[in-house]
Amino acid sequence: MGMNRKQQTDTKETSVSIFRNRQFLLIFVIAFFVYMSSTMLNLTLPKYANDLGATAQAVGLLAGMFQIAALSMRPISGQIVDNENRLTMLRIVLFVVLLSAIGFAASGNYWLLVTFRVVHGLAWGVGSTLFLTIASSCVPSEKMTAGIGIYGLGQVFAQTIAPVFALPIAIKFGYNTLYIGNVLLISLCIVLTLFMTMDHTKKEKRTYSYNLKNMIHLPAMLPATMTAVNAIAKSSVRAFLVIFAASMNIVDIGIFFTIQAITISVTRPILSKLADRYGLQNVLIPCQVFMVGGLIIVSYSSSLAMFLVAAVVLGIGTSGEQPILMSECVSSASIEERGKASNTSYVGVDVGGFIGSNLAGIAVAYVGYRYMYRFFAIPVVVFTIVYIIIHYRRTRREALNKVSRKTIS
């Protein structure tokens, strides 16, 4: 049975109450615009670089440099978010993103794209952690999962809308025209921060350390590692699908990303209900299976229709695994350490994205697109099995400890 009428009413009231929070609404809109900007770049930069004469390895490097730049900021990004004035940092991050957007609009060769992609990655390394932390700080603890789910939908909407116009505008009016629009979008985000207010207590002593304990929240490592493995697979789709489709003269492949995002927005509420009823792990594991299936279908696709089937399958997988793993990371920490926990989740994204995009570029050069996608399904299968084993042992150990405490008392 599904949720009863009272549960449905409570869910709607939760969503409404969250959006009545002005701070949450503003960071939701800002993150939406920034993710839409990022989706435009993820979708068009590989093809732009390819059109400029870049090889498959160079295209992979372009995507990988973004991830490695973001990753280079992860050791201190959680500490920055937890120590500094978050509103000030938000404006600084958006300003740096704006500089990179201006750079993309003015670029006309591959190495300039790489340079500004690195600048963008440096800002993203702090910004992604900062957005999630600000959003989570606006939501009461008892509504955390719902709040993160709603925040995540902004990313989904961005990924739904951007592919509709990004490639068509780039093809018809040129990539630089599209990137000028990107500049205007980020400028609007900076304006929106003028309507935000955040409490900040200046710390008497702020220390920054590259000690692993200050960079990584250890209880979040298991879901973060799964996030990394999934990101390896997803980065191969993001970096090379447009080029792969173009090699078969499929020009409307942008709709793949729209269909995938629509699938996520439709199935995520359903999967959330199933997770509430049957448990997070019982939803996560089937979603991993869907991700593997989607990669396999992509590898065999030779028409737009087959690619769209893959988009639906991958969309179902992503709609479940992404919020569940992110929620597990954030929920594993106290309020004071949520910046570090959020950071740990994004470390997984960056590490996976860097490995995936570069490894995909090498694989394409040696075995082609189809076998590359099949190869990338293997680590998802392997670590899903590892995850099940570790999680089962941890749950069993916690249950035994609980029984022991009751027996002693």
mmCIF file of C-alpha atoms in Angstrom, residues 46-253:
data_model
loop_
_atom_site.group_PDB
_atom_site.id
_atom_site.type_symbol
_atom_site.label_atom_id
_atom_site.label_comp_id
_atom_site.label_asym_id
_atom_site.label_seq_id
_atom_site.Cartn_x
_atom_site.Cartn_y
_atom_site.Cartn_z
ATOM 1 C CA PRO A 46 33.391 18.153 -25.335
ATOM 2 C CA LYS A 47 31.785 18.679 -28.757
ATOM 3 C CA TYR A 48 33.236 22.205 -29.007
ATOM 4 C CA ALA A 49 36.718 20.857 -28.210
ATOM 5 C CA ASN A 50 36.228 18.066 -30.735
ATOM 6 C CA ASP A 51 35.194 20.600 -33.382
ATOM 7 C CA LEU A 52 38.371 22.558 -32.587
ATOM 8 C CA GLY A 53 40.359 19.424 -33.477
ATOM 9 C CA ALA A 54 40.893 17.838 -30.047
ATOM 10 C CA THR A 55 41.502 14.074 -29.919
ATOM 11 C CA ALA A 56 39.478 11.689 -27.729
ATOM 12 C CA GLN A 57 42.215 11.781 -25.081
ATOM 13 C CA ALA A 58 42.214 15.598 -25.178
ATOM 14 C CA VAL A 59 38.428 15.688 -24.783
ATOM 15 C CA GLY A 60 38.755 13.387 -21.774
ATOM 16 C CA LEU A 61 41.481 15.619 -20.372
ATOM 17 C CA LEU A 62 39.242 18.693 -20.693
ATOM 18 C CA ALA A 63 36.559 17.022 -18.571
ATOM 19 C CA GLY A 64 39.159 15.542 -16.231
ATOM 20 C CA MET A 65 40.871 18.871 -15.540
ATOM 21 C CA PHE A 66 37.581 20.259 -14.257
ATOM 22 C CA GLN A 67 37.257 17.358 -11.835
ATOM 23 C CA ILE A 68 40.887 17.462 -10.687
ATOM 24 C CA ALA A 69 40.665 21.225 -10.110
ATOM 25 C CA ALA A 70 37.522 20.715 -8.033
ATOM 26 C CA LEU A 71 39.186 17.840 -6.192
ATOM 27 C CA SER A 72 42.207 20.014 -5.374
ATOM 28 C CA MET A 73 39.889 22.278 -3.373
ATOM 29 C CA ARG A 74 38.183 19.452 -1.479
ATOM 30 C CA PRO A 75 40.850 19.162 1.252
ATOM 31 C CA ILE A 76 39.909 22.624 2.529
ATOM 32 C CA SER A 77 36.456 23.314 1.046
ATOM 33 C CA GLY A 78 34.605 21.710 3.941
ATOM 34 C CA GLN A 79 36.783 23.661 6.371
ATOM 35 C CA ILE A 80 36.128 26.896 4.449
ATOM 36 C CA VAL A 81 32.378 26.309 4.590
ATOM 37 C CA ASP A 82 32.458 25.510 8.324
ATOM 38 C CA ASN A 83 34.843 28.362 9.268
ATOM 39 C CA GLU A 84 34.089 31.346 7.040
ATOM 40 C CA ASN A 85 31.093 33.596 6.458
ATOM 41 C CA ARG A 86 29.032 31.465 4.085
ATOM 42 C CA LEU A 87 27.303 34.384 2.372
ATOM 43 C CA THR A 88 30.635 36.041 1.626
ATOM 44 C CA MET A 89 32.034 32.775 0.321
ATOM 45 C CA LEU A 90 28.935 32.275 -1.832
ATOM 46 C CA ARG A 91 29.513 35.624 -3.537
ATOM 47 C CA ILE A 92 33.220 34.908 -4.051
ATOM 48 C CA VAL A 93 32.486 31.498 -5.567
ATOM 49 C CA LEU A 94 29.881 32.934 -7.946
ATOM 50 C CA PHE A 95 32.258 35.714 -8.984
ATOM 51 C CA VAL A 96 34.953 33.160 -9.900
ATOM 52 C CA VAL A 97 32.369 31.114 -11.812
ATOM 53 C CA LEU A 98 31.450 34.324 -13.641
ATOM 54 C CA LEU A 99 35.098 34.890 -14.607
ATOM 55 C CA SER A 100 35.277 31.377 -16.053
ATOM 56 C CA ALA A 101 31.999 31.937 -17.932
ATOM 57 C CA ILE A 102 33.422 35.115 -19.495
ATOM 58 C CA GLY A 103 36.522 33.106 -20.403
ATOM 59 C CA PHE A 104 34.492 30.413 -22.204
ATOM 60 C CA ALA A 105 32.607 33.092 -24.151
ATOM 61 C CA ALA A 106 35.884 34.655 -25.290
ATOM 62 C CA SER A 107 37.796 31.417 -25.971
ATOM 63 C CA GLY A 108 38.567 30.179 -29.462
ATOM 64 C CA ASN A 109 41.120 27.411 -28.932
ATOM 65 C CA TYR A 110 41.417 24.208 -26.935
ATOM 66 C CA TRP A 111 43.993 25.310 -24.367
ATOM 67 C CA LEU A 112 42.015 28.406 -23.403
ATOM 68 C CA LEU A 113 39.037 26.112 -22.786
ATOM 69 C CA VAL A 114 41.221 23.951 -20.539
ATOM 70 C CA THR A 115 42.478 27.000 -18.629
ATOM 71 C CA PHE A 116 39.025 28.364 -17.871
ATOM 72 C CA ARG A 117 37.717 24.858 -17.161
ATOM 73 C CA VAL A 118 40.333 24.655 -14.403
ATOM 74 C CA VAL A 119 39.193 28.028 -13.005
ATOM 75 C CA HIS A 120 35.603 26.786 -13.103
ATOM 76 C CA GLY A 121 36.628 23.574 -11.336
ATOM 77 C CA LEU A 122 38.374 25.459 -8.525
ATOM 78 C CA ALA A 123 35.181 27.423 -7.842
ATOM 79 C CA TRP A 124 33.064 24.295 -8.131
ATOM 80 C CA GLY A 125 35.218 22.488 -5.564
ATOM 81 C CA VAL A 126 34.058 24.951 -2.915
ATOM 82 C CA GLY A 127 30.693 25.939 -4.388
ATOM 83 C CA SER A 128 29.058 22.508 -4.616
ATOM 84 C CA THR A 129 29.842 21.828 -0.949
ATOM 85 C CA LEU A 130 28.742 25.349 -0.008
ATOM 86 C CA PHE A 131 25.366 25.143 -1.819
ATOM 87 C CA LEU A 132 24.445 21.832 -0.188
ATOM 88 C CA THR A 133 25.580 22.985 3.263
ATOM 89 C CA ILE A 134 23.599 26.249 3.068
ATOM 90 C CA ALA A 135 20.510 24.361 1.882
ATOM 91 C CA SER A 136 20.805 21.739 4.637
ATOM 92 C CA SER A 137 21.310 24.452 7.297
ATOM 93 C CA CYS A 138 17.958 25.970 6.270
ATOM 94 C CA VAL A 139 16.101 22.721 6.943
ATOM 95 C CA PRO A 140 15.182 21.251 10.380
ATOM 96 C CA SER A 141 16.848 17.919 11.172
ATOM 97 C CA GLU A 142 13.534 16.051 11.113
ATOM 98 C CA LYS A 143 12.966 17.273 7.528
ATOM 99 C CA MET A 144 16.537 16.715 6.299
ATOM 100 C CA THR A 145 15.835 13.920 3.805
ATOM 101 C CA ALA A 146 12.870 15.811 2.335
ATOM 102 C CA GLY A 147 14.887 19.032 2.190
ATOM 103 C CA ILE A 148 17.830 17.422 0.406
ATOM 104 C CA GLY A 149 15.410 15.665 -1.947
ATOM 105 C CA ILE A 150 13.748 18.986 -2.849
ATOM 106 C CA TYR A 151 17.139 20.684 -3.225
ATOM 107 C CA GLY A 152 18.225 17.846 -5.518
ATOM 108 C CA LEU A 153 15.173 18.357 -7.715
ATOM 109 C CA GLY A 154 16.579 21.764 -8.646
ATOM 110 C CA GLN A 155 19.535 19.947 -10.190
ATOM 111 C CA VAL A 156 17.139 17.617 -11.988
ATOM 112 C CA PHE A 157 15.130 20.523 -13.404
ATOM 113 C CA ALA A 158 18.372 22.172 -14.555
ATOM 114 C CA GLN A 159 19.436 18.966 -16.285
ATOM 115 C CA THR A 160 15.997 18.753 -17.898
ATOM 116 C CA ILE A 161 15.895 22.281 -19.282
ATOM 117 C CA ALA A 162 19.500 22.909 -20.352
ATOM 118 C CA PRO A 163 19.774 20.130 -22.991
ATOM 119 C CA VAL A 164 16.626 21.426 -24.735
ATOM 120 C CA PHE A 165 18.347 24.618 -25.862
ATOM 121 C CA ALA A 166 22.098 24.181 -25.261
ATOM 122 C CA LEU A 167 23.111 22.165 -28.323
ATOM 123 C CA PRO A 168 20.560 23.752 -30.717
ATOM 124 C CA ILE A 169 21.739 27.276 -29.787
ATOM 125 C CA ALA A 170 25.396 26.247 -30.025
ATOM 126 C CA ILE A 171 24.882 24.668 -33.453
ATOM 127 C CA LYS A 172 22.723 27.476 -34.880
ATOM 128 C CA PHE A 173 24.305 30.573 -33.334
ATOM 129 C CA GLY A 174 27.704 29.334 -32.205
ATOM 130 C CA TYR A 175 29.188 28.161 -28.919
ATOM 131 C CA ASN A 176 30.331 31.651 -27.932
ATOM 132 C CA THR A 177 26.746 32.941 -28.164
ATOM 133 C CA LEU A 178 25.596 30.180 -25.826
ATOM 134 C CA TYR A 179 28.367 31.009 -23.373
ATOM 135 C CA ILE A 180 27.427 34.701 -23.373
ATOM 136 C CA GLY A 181 23.995 33.567 -22.159
ATOM 137 C CA ASN A 182 25.839 31.611 -19.493
ATOM 138 C CA VAL A 183 27.538 34.838 -18.337
ATOM 139 C CA LEU A 184 24.122 36.500 -17.899
ATOM 140 C CA LEU A 185 22.831 33.520 -15.919
ATOM 141 C CA ILE A 186 25.682 33.610 -13.394
ATOM 142 C CA SER A 187 25.376 37.404 -13.142
ATOM 143 C CA LEU A 188 21.747 36.921 -12.077
ATOM 144 C CA CYS A 189 22.896 34.509 -9.355
ATOM 145 C CA ILE A 190 25.213 37.169 -7.933
ATOM 146 C CA VAL A 191 22.324 39.656 -7.864
ATOM 147 C CA LEU A 192 20.155 37.140 -5.966
ATOM 148 C CA THR A 193 22.745 36.891 -3.175
ATOM 149 C CA LEU A 194 22.007 40.550 -2.359
ATOM 150 C CA PHE A 195 18.621 39.395 -1.007
ATOM 151 C CA MET A 196 20.159 36.773 1.292
ATOM 152 C CA THR A 197 21.091 37.109 4.946
ATOM 153 C CA MET A 198 22.950 34.556 7.048
ATOM 154 C CA ASP A 199 23.947 34.486 10.676
ATOM 155 C CA HIS A 200 27.684 34.146 11.170
ATOM 156 C CA THR A 201 29.664 33.998 14.381
ATOM 157 C CA LYS A 202 33.255 34.896 13.665
ATOM 158 C CA LYS A 203 35.580 32.285 15.111
ATOM 159 C CA GLU A 204 38.415 33.587 17.246
ATOM 160 C CA LYS A 205 40.744 30.954 15.872
ATOM 161 C CA ARG A 206 40.353 29.448 12.416
ATOM 162 C CA THR A 207 42.742 26.653 11.579
ATOM 163 C CA TYR A 208 43.109 24.906 8.259
ATOM 164 C CA SER A 209 44.696 21.519 8.036
ATOM 165 C CA TYR A 210 45.389 18.912 5.398
ATOM 166 C CA ASN A 211 44.944 16.256 8.048
ATOM 167 C CA LEU A 212 42.658 13.591 6.590
ATOM 168 C CA LYS A 213 40.330 13.842 9.612
ATOM 169 C CA ASN A 214 39.641 17.485 8.778
ATOM 170 C CA MET A 215 39.018 16.790 5.104
ATOM 171 C CA ILE A 216 36.980 13.597 5.202
ATOM 172 C CA HIS A 217 34.115 12.487 7.427
ATOM 173 C CA LEU A 218 34.995 8.829 7.875
ATOM 174 C CA PRO A 219 31.429 7.554 8.556
ATOM 175 C CA ALA A 220 30.491 8.921 5.112
ATOM 176 C CA MET A 221 33.236 7.030 3.266
ATOM 177 C CA LEU A 222 31.153 4.001 2.239
ATOM 178 C CA PRO A 223 28.384 5.962 0.454
ATOM 179 C CA ALA A 224 31.000 8.409 -0.895
ATOM 180 C CA THR A 225 32.981 5.541 -2.429
ATOM 181 C CA MET A 226 29.828 4.200 -4.062
ATOM 182 C CA THR A 227 29.203 7.745 -5.324
ATOM 183 C CA ALA A 228 32.707 7.746 -6.859
ATOM 184 C CA VAL A 229 32.141 4.436 -8.645
ATOM 185 C CA ASN A 230 28.827 5.658 -10.043
ATOM 186 C CA ALA A 231 30.447 8.955 -11.087
ATOM 187 C CA ILE A 232 33.076 7.035 -13.080
ATOM 188 C CA ALA A 233 30.303 5.438 -15.120
ATOM 189 C CA LYS A 234 28.210 8.606 -15.491
ATOM 190 C CA SER A 235 31.201 10.721 -16.552
ATOM 191 C CA SER A 236 31.747 8.474 -19.568
ATOM 192 C CA VAL A 237 28.200 9.225 -20.715
ATOM 193 C CA ARG A 238 28.499 12.949 -20.044
ATOM 194 C CA ALA A 239 31.880 13.343 -21.789
ATOM 195 C CA PHE A 240 31.421 11.233 -24.915
ATOM 196 C CA LEU A 241 27.756 10.544 -25.661
ATOM 197 C CA VAL A 242 27.301 13.578 -27.942
ATOM 198 C CA ILE A 243 30.425 12.685 -29.930
ATOM 199 C CA PHE A 244 29.460 8.978 -30.035
ATOM 200 C CA ALA A 245 26.008 9.857 -31.392
ATOM 201 C CA ALA A 246 27.476 12.321 -33.904
ATOM 202 C CA SER A 247 29.691 9.538 -35.275
ATOM 203 C CA MET A 248 26.442 7.796 -36.285
ATOM 204 C CA ASN A 249 24.916 11.027 -37.647
ATOM 205 C CA ILE A 250 22.435 11.279 -34.741
ATOM 206 C CA VAL A 251 22.147 15.054 -34.304
ATOM 207 C CA ASP A 252 19.290 15.370 -31.784
ATOM 208 C CA ILE A 253 21.080 13.518 -28.987
#
